[in-house]
Coordinates of C-alpha atoms and ligand atoms in Angstrom, one line a residue:
X1 CA 125.9 61.7 69.4
X2 CA 129.1 62.2 67.8
X3 CA 130.7 65.4 69.3
X4 CA 132.4 67.8 67.3
X5 CA 135.9 69.1 67.9
X6 CA 137.5 72.3 66.7
X7 CA 141.3 72.0 67.2
X8 CA 143.6 75.6 66.4
X9 CA 146.8 75.0 66.1
X10 CA 146.9 71.0 64.7
X11 CA 149.6 70.7 62.4
X12 CA 152.1 70.2 65.1
X13 CA 152.7 69.4 68.7
X14 CA 150.2 69.5 71.6
X15 CA 147.3 70.6 68.7
X16 CA 148.0 67.3 66.6
X17 CA 148.5 64.9 69.8
X18 CA 145.2 66.4 71.0
X19 CA 143.4 65.9 67.7
X20 CA 144.4 62.1 67.1
X21 CA 143.4 61.7 70.8
X22 CA 140.4 63.2 70.3
X23 CA 139.3 61.3 67.3
X24 CA 140.5 57.9 69.4
X25 CA 137.8 58.8 71.6
X26 CA 135.5 59.6 69.7
X27 CA 134.8 63.1 68.6
X28 CA 135.1 64.0 65.0
X29 CA 137.5 66.4 64.7
X30 CA 137.9 69.9 62.4
X31 CA 141.2 70.7 62.6
X32 CA 143.2 74.1 61.8
X33 CA 146.5 75.5 61.3
X34 CA 149.0 77.7 58.0
X35 CA 151.1 74.7 57.2
X36 CA 148.7 72.7 54.3
X37 CA 150.5 69.8 53.2
X38 CA 150.4 68.6 56.9
X39 CA 146.6 69.2 57.3
X40 CA 146.2 66.9 54.1
X41 CA 148.5 64.0 56.0
X42 CA 146.2 64.6 59.0
X43 CA 143.4 64.0 56.9
X44 CA 145.0 60.9 55.2
X45 CA 145.6 59.6 58.6
X46 CA 142.5 60.0 60.2
X47 CA 139.5 60.0 57.0
X48 CA 136.7 60.9 57.2
X49 CA 136.6 61.6 61.2
X50 CA 138.5 64.7 60.3
X51 CA 138.2 68.6 57.9
X52 CA 140.6 70.7 57.5
X53 CA 140.9 74.0 57.4
X54 CA 144.3 76.4 56.3
X55 CA 143.8 79.5 57.9
X56 CA 145.8 82.0 59.6
X57 CA 144.7 83.0 62.5
X58 CA 145.9 86.2 62.8
X59 CA 143.5 87.7 59.8
X60 CA 140.3 87.4 61.2
X61 CA 138.8 88.0 57.8
X62 CA 140.8 84.1 56.9
X63 CA 139.1 83.1 60.2
X64 CA 135.5 84.3 59.4
X65 CA 135.5 82.9 55.9
X66 CA 137.0 79.5 57.0
X67 CA 134.1 78.7 59.9
X68 CA 131.9 79.8 57.1
X69 CA 132.9 77.8 54.4
X70 CA 132.3 74.4 56.8
X71 CA 130.2 71.7 54.9
X72 CA 126.9 71.4 57.1
X73 CA 127.1 68.0 58.8
X74 CA 131.2 70.1 60.3
X75 CA 129.1 73.3 61.1
X76 CA 127.7 72.6 64.5
X77 CA 131.0 73.0 67.4
X78 CA 130.6 71.5 70.6
X79 CA 134.6 72.0 71.1
X80 CA 136.5 74.5 70.6
X81 CA 139.8 74.2 71.6
X82 CA 142.6 77.3 71.7
X83 CA 145.1 76.0 70.9
X84 CA 148.0 77.6 68.1
X85 CA 150.2 79.7 69.4
X86 CA 154.5 80.3 69.9
X87 CA 156.6 82.5 72.0
X88 CA 159.1 84.2 69.5
X89 CA 162.4 85.5 71.1
X90 CA 164.3 84.8 74.9
X91 CA 165.9 87.4 75.4
X92 CA 165.7 90.9 77.8
X93 CA 162.7 92.8 76.9
X94 CA 164.9 95.9 75.0
X95 CA 166.8 93.4 72.8
X96 CA 163.1 91.9 71.5
X97 CA 162.6 92.4 67.7
X98 CA 159.0 94.3 67.7
X99 CA 157.8 91.9 64.9
X100 CA 158.8 89.2 67.9
X101 CA 156.2 91.0 69.9
X102 CA 154.0 91.7 67.6
X103 CA 153.7 88.0 66.3
X104 CA 153.2 86.7 70.0
X105 CA 150.2 89.1 70.4
X106 CA 148.5 88.6 67.4
X107 CA 148.0 85.3 67.3
X108 CA 148.4 84.4 71.1
X109 CA 145.2 86.7 72.1
X110 CA 143.9 88.3 68.9
X111 CA 143.8 84.7 67.1
X112 CA 142.3 83.3 69.7
X113 CA 139.9 85.7 70.0
X114 CA 139.0 85.8 67.0
X115 CA 138.3 82.3 66.6
X116 CA 136.0 82.3 70.2
X117 CA 134.4 85.4 68.8
X118 CA 132.6 83.4 65.5
X119 CA 132.5 79.8 67.4
X120 CA 131.1 81.4 70.9
X121 CA 127.8 82.5 68.9
X122 CA 127.0 79.4 67.7
X123 CA 127.3 77.9 71.5
X124 CA 125.6 80.6 72.4
X125 CA 122.3 79.9 70.5
X126 CA 122.4 76.4 71.3
X127 CA 123.0 77.1 75.0
X128 CA 125.8 74.5 74.8
X129 CA 129.6 73.5 73.9
X130 CA 132.6 73.7 75.7
X131 CA 136.0 76.0 75.1
X132 CA 139.7 75.2 76.2
X133 CA 142.3 77.1 76.1
X134 CA 145.7 76.2 76.7
X135 CA 147.5 78.6 78.4
X136 CA 151.1 78.1 79.9
X137 CA 152.9 77.6 83.3
X138 CA 153.8 81.4 81.8
X139 CA 150.8 82.5 82.1
X140 CA 150.9 82.1 86.0
X141 CA 154.7 83.0 86.4
X142 CA 157.2 85.8 84.7
X143 CA 160.2 84.8 83.6
X144 CA 163.0 86.9 82.4
X145 CA 163.3 87.1 78.5
X146 CA 160.3 85.8 78.2
X147 CA 158.2 89.2 79.1
X148 CA 156.1 89.7 75.8
X149 CA 155.3 85.7 76.2
X150 CA 154.5 85.9 79.8
X151 CA 152.2 88.6 79.1
X152 CA 150.2 86.9 76.6
X153 CA 149.2 83.2 78.5
X154 CA 148.4 86.1 81.4
X155 CA 146.6 87.6 79.0
X156 CA 145.3 83.9 77.7
X157 CA 144.5 83.4 81.7
X158 CA 142.5 86.3 82.0
X159 CA 140.6 85.2 78.8
X160 CA 139.2 82.1 80.1
X161 CA 138.4 83.8 83.4
X162 CA 136.3 86.4 82.0
X163 CA 135.0 84.3 79.5
X164 CA 133.8 81.4 82.0
X165 CA 131.7 84.5 83.4
X166 CA 130.0 86.0 80.2
X167 CA 129.6 81.9 78.9
X168 CA 127.7 81.2 82.5
X169 CA 124.1 81.9 81.5
X170 CA 124.5 80.1 78.1
X171 CA 125.6 76.4 79.9
X172 CA 129.0 76.7 78.0
X173 CA 131.7 76.1 79.8
X174 CA 135.3 77.9 79.7
X175 CA 138.3 76.1 81.3
X176 CA 142.3 75.7 80.7
X177 CA 145.3 73.8 80.1
X178 CA 148.1 75.2 81.6
X179 CA 151.3 72.9 80.7
X180 CA 155.0 73.8 81.6
X181 CA 158.0 72.8 79.3
X182 CA 156.5 70.3 75.9
X183 CA 159.3 68.9 73.6
X184 CA 157.3 69.5 70.4
X185 CA 158.4 72.4 67.8
X186 CA 157.7 75.2 70.5
X187 CA 161.8 75.7 71.3
X188 CA 162.4 75.7 67.8
X189 CA 159.7 78.1 66.5
X190 CA 160.8 80.3 69.9
X191 CA 164.5 80.1 69.2
X192 CA 164.7 80.6 65.1
X193 CA 166.9 77.4 65.8
X194 CA 166.1 73.4 64.5
X195 CA 168.5 72.0 67.1
X196 CA 167.0 74.0 70.0
X197 CA 165.1 70.9 71.6
X198 CA 168.5 68.8 71.8
X199 CA 170.1 72.2 74.0
X200 CA 166.4 72.7 75.7
X201 CA 165.4 69.4 76.9
X202 CA 169.0 67.9 77.6
X203 CA 169.3 66.6 80.7
X204 CA 166.1 66.1 82.4
X205 CA 162.6 64.2 80.4
X206 CA 160.0 66.9 79.3
X207 CA 156.7 66.8 78.8
X208 CA 154.8 65.4 75.5
X209 CA 152.1 66.0 73.8
X210 CA 150.2 63.5 74.3
X211 CA 150.9 64.4 78.0
X212 CA 148.6 67.5 77.3
X213 CA 146.4 66.0 75.3
X214 CA 145.6 63.0 77.1
X215 CA 144.4 66.1 80.2
X216 CA 142.8 67.7 77.3
X217 CA 140.4 64.6 76.5
X218 CA 139.8 64.1 80.0
X219 CA 138.4 67.6 80.3
X220 CA 136.0 67.3 77.8
X221 CA 134.7 64.3 79.0
X222 CA 133.9 65.0 81.9
X223 CA 129.6 64.9 82.9
X224 CA 127.7 67.9 81.8
X225 CA 127.2 68.9 85.2
X226 CA 131.4 69.0 85.6
X227 CA 133.6 71.8 84.2
X228 CA 137.5 71.4 85.1
X229 CA 138.7 75.0 85.0
X230 CA 142.3 74.8 85.0
X231 CA 144.6 71.6 85.1
X232 CA 148.7 73.1 85.4
X233 CA 150.5 70.2 84.1
X234 CA 154.8 70.0 84.8
X235 CA 157.1 67.8 84.0
X236 CA 158.8 66.1 87.3
X237 CA 161.7 67.9 86.8
X238 CA 160.0 70.9 86.5
X239 CA 159.3 72.6 89.6
X240 CA 158.4 76.2 88.6
X241 CA 158.8 78.5 85.3
X242 CA 162.7 78.5 85.9
X243 CA 163.8 75.5 88.6
X244 CA 164.8 72.3 86.8
X245 CA 166.2 69.3 88.3
X246 CA 168.5 68.5 85.2
X247 CA 171.3 65.9 85.4
X248 CA 173.9 66.8 83.1
Ligands
NDP1 P1 154.0 73.8 68.1 O1 154.6 74.8 67.2 O2 154.4 72.5 67.8 O3 152.5 74.1 67.2 C1 152.2 75.2 67.0 C2 150.7 75.5 66.2 O4 150.1 76.8 66.6 C3 150.8 74.5 65.1 O5 150.5 73.8 64.8 C4 151.0 76.1 64.0 O6 150.7 75.6 62.5 C5 150.2 76.8 64.9 N1 150.2 78.2 64.8 C6 151.3 79.2 65.3 N2 150.6 80.2 64.6 C7 150.2 80.4 63.7 C8 149.6 81.3 63.2 N3 149.7 82.0 63.2 N4 147.8 80.9 62.2 C9 147.0 79.8 62.3 N5 148.4 78.6 63.6 C10 149.4 78.5 64.2 O7 154.1 74.1 69.5 P2 153.2 73.5 70.9 O8 152.6 72.3 70.2 O9 154.0 73.4 72.0 O10 152.3 74.8 70.9 C11 150.7 74.7 71.8 C12 150.3 75.4 72.3 O11 150.5 75.4 73.5 C13 150.3 77.5 72.2 O12 149.8 78.2 72.3 C14 152.0 77.6 73.2 O13 151.8 78.1 73.9 C15 151.1 75.9 74.6 N6 152.1 75.9 75.1 C16 153.4 75.5 74.8 C17 154.3 74.4 75.7 C18 155.7 73.8 75.5 O14 156.6 73.6 76.4 N7 155.8 73.8 74.1 C19 154.5 75.0 77.6 C20 152.6 75.5 77.3 C21 152.1 76.2 76.8 P3 150.9 76.7 61.3 O15 152.6 76.9 62.1 O16 151.0 74.8 60.6 O17 150.2 77.7 61.6
8X3_2 C1 155.7 77.6 76.9 C2 156.6 76.5 78.7 O1 157.9 77.3 80.7 O2 158.8 78.3 78.0 O3 154.4 77.8 77.8 O4 156.7 79.3 79.5 S1 157.9 78.0 78.4

């Protein structure tokens, strides 16, 4: 039977690549994000295999309204990919903007929780389902100028581990994928600079969004008795959160 996935943050980067690859692998995909025009473009590309839900994941009322608006044929969600997220700012903590903290905490932690609560309720009832959280190398290591982003991804790691315990009686798989540097809109958003990628990814080959989508699809297509708990993926040129082999 065709499985239905919901990918948060499918308008760009890792979420976009994951939605496309899931459809290639036979899934139907609910695609979400704030940029409605991008959702519409993706539906044009994926046709009947995609259904758009346009909402801001920081607003629990919008999350609930969107999920409750799904037509009957899209209501059973087998796979939740918690991908929507961002970093805002790259400065020592005393120079951070409070608004940037709020945005990261509200999106990366609270938004992930809002959507997980509503979707996991139906998975618990059916006693089946899978949740894959997009964490980061920043969830494994803390680095300077990224305190709050690292804290949000450490929270994603803790939530993943605790959710795996809470949902264990209900046959729900929970895991995470933890990328290093991936060239998406991430650095443009973080540095608030349209040219950020030219600087951040200079001198080495970063991961592409498709590399992470591959891992997500691998996790999502294992046999019923296999749960991949975590995959840490780095560019070959990246040794840890801060050590890069750059040729300049
Ligand atoms: P992009 O900026 O390319 O994509 C981010 C996605 O998140 C967009 O689709 C965006 O949609 C969505 N999003 C952000 N805020 C909200 C919101 N308030 N409500 C709904 N959707 C939102 O970055 P990436 O693809 O790189 O990031 C995806 C995930 O991967 C993030 O969780 C990030 O932390 C993580 N990650 C990224 C790494 C990297 O190096 N790129 C490395 C490790 C982890 P829209 O703006 O349309 O709402
Ligand atoms: C994104 C990767 O190293 O900028 O999570 O934190 S990093």
